[in-house]
Short mmCIF file of N, CA and C in Angstrom, two decimals:
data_model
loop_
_atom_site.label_atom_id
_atom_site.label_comp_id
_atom_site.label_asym_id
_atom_site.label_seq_id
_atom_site.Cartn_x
_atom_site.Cartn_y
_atom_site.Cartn_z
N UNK A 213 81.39 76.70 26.73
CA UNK A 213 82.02 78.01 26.79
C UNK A 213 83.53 77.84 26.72
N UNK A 214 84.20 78.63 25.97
CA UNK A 214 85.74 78.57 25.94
C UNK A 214 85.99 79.56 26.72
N UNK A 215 87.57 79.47 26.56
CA UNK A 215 87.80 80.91 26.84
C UNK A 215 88.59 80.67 28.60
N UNK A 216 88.04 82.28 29.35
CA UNK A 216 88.28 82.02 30.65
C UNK A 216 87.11 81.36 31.17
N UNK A 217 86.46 81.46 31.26
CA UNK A 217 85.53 80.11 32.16
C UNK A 217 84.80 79.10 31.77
N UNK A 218 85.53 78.56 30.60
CA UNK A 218 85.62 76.86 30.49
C UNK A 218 86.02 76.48 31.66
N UNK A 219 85.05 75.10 32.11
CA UNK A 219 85.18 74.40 32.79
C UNK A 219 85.79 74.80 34.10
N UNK A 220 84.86 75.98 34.52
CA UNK A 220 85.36 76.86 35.74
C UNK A 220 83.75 76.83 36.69
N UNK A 221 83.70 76.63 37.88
CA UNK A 221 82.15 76.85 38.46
C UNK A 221 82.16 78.37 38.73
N UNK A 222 80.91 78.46 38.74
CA UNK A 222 80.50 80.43 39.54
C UNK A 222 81.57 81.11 40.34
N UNK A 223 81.65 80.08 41.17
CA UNK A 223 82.65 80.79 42.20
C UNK A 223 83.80 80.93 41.89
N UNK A 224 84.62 80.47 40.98
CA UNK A 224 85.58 80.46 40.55
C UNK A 224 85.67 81.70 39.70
N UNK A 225 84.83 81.59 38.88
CA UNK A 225 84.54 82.92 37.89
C UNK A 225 84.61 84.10 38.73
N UNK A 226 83.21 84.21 39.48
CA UNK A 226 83.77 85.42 40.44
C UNK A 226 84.52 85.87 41.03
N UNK A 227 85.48 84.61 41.46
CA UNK A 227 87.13 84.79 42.39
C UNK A 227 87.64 85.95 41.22
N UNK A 228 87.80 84.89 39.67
CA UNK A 228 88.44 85.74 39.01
C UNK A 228 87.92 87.23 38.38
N UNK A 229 86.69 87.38 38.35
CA UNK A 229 86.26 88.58 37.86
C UNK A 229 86.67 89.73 39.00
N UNK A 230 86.74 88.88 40.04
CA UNK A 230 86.86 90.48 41.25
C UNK A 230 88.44 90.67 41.21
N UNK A 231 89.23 89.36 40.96
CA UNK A 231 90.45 89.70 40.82
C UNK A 231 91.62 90.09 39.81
N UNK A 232 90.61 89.72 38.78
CA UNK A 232 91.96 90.05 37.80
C UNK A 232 91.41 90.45 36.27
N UNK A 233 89.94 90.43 36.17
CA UNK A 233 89.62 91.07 34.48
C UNK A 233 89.74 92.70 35.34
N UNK A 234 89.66 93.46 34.09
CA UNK A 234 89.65 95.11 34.10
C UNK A 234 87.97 95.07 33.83
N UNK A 235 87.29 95.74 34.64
CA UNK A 235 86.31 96.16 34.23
C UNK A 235 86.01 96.73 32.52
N UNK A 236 84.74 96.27 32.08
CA UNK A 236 85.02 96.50 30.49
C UNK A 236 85.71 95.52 29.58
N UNK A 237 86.49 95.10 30.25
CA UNK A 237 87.53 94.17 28.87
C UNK A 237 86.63 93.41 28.51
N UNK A 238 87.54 92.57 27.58
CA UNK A 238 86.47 91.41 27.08
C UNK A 238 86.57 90.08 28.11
N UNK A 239 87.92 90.37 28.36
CA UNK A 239 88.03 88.99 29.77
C UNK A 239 86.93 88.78 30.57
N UNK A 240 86.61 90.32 31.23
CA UNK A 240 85.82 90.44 32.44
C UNK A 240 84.07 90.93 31.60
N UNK A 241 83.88 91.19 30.30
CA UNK A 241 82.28 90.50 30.27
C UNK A 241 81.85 89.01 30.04
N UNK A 242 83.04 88.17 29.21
CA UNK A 242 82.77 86.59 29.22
C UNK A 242 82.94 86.42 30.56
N UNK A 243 83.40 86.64 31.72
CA UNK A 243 83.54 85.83 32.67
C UNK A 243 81.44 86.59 33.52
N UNK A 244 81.30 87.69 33.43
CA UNK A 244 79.97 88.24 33.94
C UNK A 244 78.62 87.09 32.58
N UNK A 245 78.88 86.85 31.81
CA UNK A 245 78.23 86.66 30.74
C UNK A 245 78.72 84.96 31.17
N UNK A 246 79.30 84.53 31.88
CA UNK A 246 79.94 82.86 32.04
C UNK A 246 78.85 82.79 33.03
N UNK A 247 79.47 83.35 34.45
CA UNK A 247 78.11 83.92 35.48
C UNK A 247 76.68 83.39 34.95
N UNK A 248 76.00 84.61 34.28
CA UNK A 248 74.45 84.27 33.95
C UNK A 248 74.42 83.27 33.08
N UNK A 249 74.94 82.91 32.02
CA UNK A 249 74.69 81.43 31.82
C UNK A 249 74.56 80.07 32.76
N UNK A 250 76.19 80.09 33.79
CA UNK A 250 75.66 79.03 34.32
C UNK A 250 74.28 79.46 35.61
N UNK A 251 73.62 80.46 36.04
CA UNK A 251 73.43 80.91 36.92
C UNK A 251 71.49 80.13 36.29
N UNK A 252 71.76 80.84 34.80
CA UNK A 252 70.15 80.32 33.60
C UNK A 252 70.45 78.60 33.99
N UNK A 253 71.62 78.03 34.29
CA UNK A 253 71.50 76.69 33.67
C UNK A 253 71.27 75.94 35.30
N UNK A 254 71.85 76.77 36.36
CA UNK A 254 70.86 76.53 37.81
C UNK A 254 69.36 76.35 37.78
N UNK A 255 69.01 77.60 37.47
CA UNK A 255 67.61 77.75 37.75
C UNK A 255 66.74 76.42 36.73
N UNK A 256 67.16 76.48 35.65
CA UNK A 256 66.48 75.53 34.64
C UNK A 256 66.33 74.34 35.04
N UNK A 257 67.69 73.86 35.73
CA UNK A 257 67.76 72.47 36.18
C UNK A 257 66.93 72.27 37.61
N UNK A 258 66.74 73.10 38.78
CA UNK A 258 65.61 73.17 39.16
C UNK A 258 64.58 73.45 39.46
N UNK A 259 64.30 74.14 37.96
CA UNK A 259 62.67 73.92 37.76
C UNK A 259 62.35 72.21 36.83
N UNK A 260 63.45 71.92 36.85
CA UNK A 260 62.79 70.59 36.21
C UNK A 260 62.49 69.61 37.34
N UNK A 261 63.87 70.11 38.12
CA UNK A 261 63.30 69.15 39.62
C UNK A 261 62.07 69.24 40.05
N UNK A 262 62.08 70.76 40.23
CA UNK A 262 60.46 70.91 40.74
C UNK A 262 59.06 70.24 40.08
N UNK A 263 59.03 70.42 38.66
CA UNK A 263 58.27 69.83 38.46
C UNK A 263 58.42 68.06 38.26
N UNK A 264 59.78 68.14 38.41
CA UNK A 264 59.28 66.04 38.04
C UNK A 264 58.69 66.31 40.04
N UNK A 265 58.80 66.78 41.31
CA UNK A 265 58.50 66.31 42.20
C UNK A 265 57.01 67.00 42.12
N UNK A 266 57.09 67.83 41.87
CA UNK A 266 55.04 68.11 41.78
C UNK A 266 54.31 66.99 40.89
N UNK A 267 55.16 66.46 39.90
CA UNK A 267 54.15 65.62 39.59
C UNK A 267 54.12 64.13 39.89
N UNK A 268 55.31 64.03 40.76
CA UNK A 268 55.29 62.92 41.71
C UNK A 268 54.43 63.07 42.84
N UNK A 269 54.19 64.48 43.56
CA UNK A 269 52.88 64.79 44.60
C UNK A 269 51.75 64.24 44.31
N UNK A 270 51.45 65.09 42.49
CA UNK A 270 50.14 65.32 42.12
C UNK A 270 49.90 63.53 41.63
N UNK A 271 50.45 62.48 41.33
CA UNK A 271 50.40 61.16 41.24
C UNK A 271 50.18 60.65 42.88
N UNK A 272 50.23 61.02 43.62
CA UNK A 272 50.48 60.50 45.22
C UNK A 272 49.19 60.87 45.80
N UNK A 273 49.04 61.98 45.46
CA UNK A 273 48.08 62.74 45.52
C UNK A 273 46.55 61.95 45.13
N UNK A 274 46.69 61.67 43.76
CA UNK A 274 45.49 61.26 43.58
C UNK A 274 45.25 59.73 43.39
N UNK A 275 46.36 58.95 44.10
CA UNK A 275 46.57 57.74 44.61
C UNK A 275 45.43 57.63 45.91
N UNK A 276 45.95 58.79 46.85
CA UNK A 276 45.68 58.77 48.10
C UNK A 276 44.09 59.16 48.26
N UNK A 277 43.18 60.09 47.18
CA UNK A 277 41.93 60.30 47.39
C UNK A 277 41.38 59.35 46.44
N UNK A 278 41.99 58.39 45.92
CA UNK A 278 41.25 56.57 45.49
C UNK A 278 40.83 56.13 46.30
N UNK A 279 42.09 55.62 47.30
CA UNK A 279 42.12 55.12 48.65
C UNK A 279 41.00 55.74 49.48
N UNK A 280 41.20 56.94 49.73
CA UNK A 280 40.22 57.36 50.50
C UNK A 280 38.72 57.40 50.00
N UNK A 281 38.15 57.30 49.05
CA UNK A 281 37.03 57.49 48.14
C UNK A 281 36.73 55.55 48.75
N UNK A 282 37.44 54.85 48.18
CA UNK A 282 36.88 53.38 48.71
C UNK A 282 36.68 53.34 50.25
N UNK A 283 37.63 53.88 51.14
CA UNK A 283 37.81 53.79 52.61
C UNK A 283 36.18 54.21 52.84
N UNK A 284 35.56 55.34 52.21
CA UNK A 284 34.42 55.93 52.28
C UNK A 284 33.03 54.98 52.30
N UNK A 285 32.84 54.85 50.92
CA UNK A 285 32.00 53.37 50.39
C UNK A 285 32.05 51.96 51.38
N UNK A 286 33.41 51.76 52.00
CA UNK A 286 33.37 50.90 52.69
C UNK A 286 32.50 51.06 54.21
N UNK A 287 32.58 52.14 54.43
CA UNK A 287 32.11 53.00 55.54
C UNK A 287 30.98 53.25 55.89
N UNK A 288 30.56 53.55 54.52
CA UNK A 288 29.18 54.27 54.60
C UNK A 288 28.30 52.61 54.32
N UNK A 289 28.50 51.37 53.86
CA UNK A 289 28.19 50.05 53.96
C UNK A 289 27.96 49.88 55.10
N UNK A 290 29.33 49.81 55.84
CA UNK A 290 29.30 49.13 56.92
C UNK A 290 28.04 50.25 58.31
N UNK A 291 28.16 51.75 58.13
CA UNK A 291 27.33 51.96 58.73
C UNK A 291 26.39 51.58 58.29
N UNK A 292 25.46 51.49 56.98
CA UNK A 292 23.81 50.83 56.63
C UNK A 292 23.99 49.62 57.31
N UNK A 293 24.36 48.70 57.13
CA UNK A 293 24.39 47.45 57.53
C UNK A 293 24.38 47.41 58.98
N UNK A 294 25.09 48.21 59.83
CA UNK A 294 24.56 48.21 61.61
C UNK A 294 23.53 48.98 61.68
N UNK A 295 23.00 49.93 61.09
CA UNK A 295 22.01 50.55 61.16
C UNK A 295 20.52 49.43 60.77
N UNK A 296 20.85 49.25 59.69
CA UNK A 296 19.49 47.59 59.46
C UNK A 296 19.43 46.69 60.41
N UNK A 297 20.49 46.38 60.87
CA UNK A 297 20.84 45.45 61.72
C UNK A 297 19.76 46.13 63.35
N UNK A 298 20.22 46.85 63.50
CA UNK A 298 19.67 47.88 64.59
C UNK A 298 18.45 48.26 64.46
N UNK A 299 18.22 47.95 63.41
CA UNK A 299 16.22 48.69 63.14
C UNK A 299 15.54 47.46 63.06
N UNK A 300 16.41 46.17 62.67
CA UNK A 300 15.66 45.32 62.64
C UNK A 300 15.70 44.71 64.28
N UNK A 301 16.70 44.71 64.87
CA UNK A 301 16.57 44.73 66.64
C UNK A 301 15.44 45.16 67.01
N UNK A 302 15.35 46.33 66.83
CA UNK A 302 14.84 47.26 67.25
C UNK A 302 12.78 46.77 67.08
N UNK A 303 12.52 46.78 65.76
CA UNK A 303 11.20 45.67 64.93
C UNK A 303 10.90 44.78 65.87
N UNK A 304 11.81 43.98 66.00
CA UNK A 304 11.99 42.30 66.82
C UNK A 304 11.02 42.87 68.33
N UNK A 305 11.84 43.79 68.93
CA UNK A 305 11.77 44.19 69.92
C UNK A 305 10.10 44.68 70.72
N UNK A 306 10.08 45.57 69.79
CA UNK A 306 8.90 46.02 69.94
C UNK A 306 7.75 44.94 69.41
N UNK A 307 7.45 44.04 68.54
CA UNK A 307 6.60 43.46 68.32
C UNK A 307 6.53 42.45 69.21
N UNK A 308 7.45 41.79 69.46
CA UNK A 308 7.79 41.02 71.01
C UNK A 308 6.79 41.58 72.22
N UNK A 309 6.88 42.57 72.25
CA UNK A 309 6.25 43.16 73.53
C UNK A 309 4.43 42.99 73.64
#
């Protein structure tokens, strides 16, 4: 952007729009029109944030129900295996008698 708000931030712009364009001129719509540009070039920049971090979640995310999916399998082993273990006690036990 040239003009008056080259290389000026928002706030600056607004200092000057409240203080010194005339309503209407052309000064004071490039500086309202400086405004929503950089205001489009806020929002744009984070929605990109947002999504590079959602899809840093959604990667974390389905890191973490891997992990948990094996934690499971490991689980559900280790209970059969005390459970056999326990029935076969259990077999021993009673035929013993």
């Amino acid at each position: 952007m040239s003009g008056y708000v080259e290389d000026k931030s928002k706030n600056e712009i607004l200092e000057a729009l409240t203080s010194t364009a005339l309503p209407g001129s052309s000064v004071h719509e490039q500086q309202k029109m400086g405004i929503i540009v950089r205001s489009a070039e806020d929002l744009e920049e984070a929605l990109k944030n947002l999504e590079k971090s959602m899809n840093r979640n959604a990667e974390s995310s389905s890191q973490l129900a891997t992990k948990v999916f094996w934690l499971n399998v490991v689980l559900v082993a280790a209970t059969a295996t005390a459970a056999a273990f326990t029935g076969y006690d259990l077999f021993l036990r009673s035929a013993g008698q």
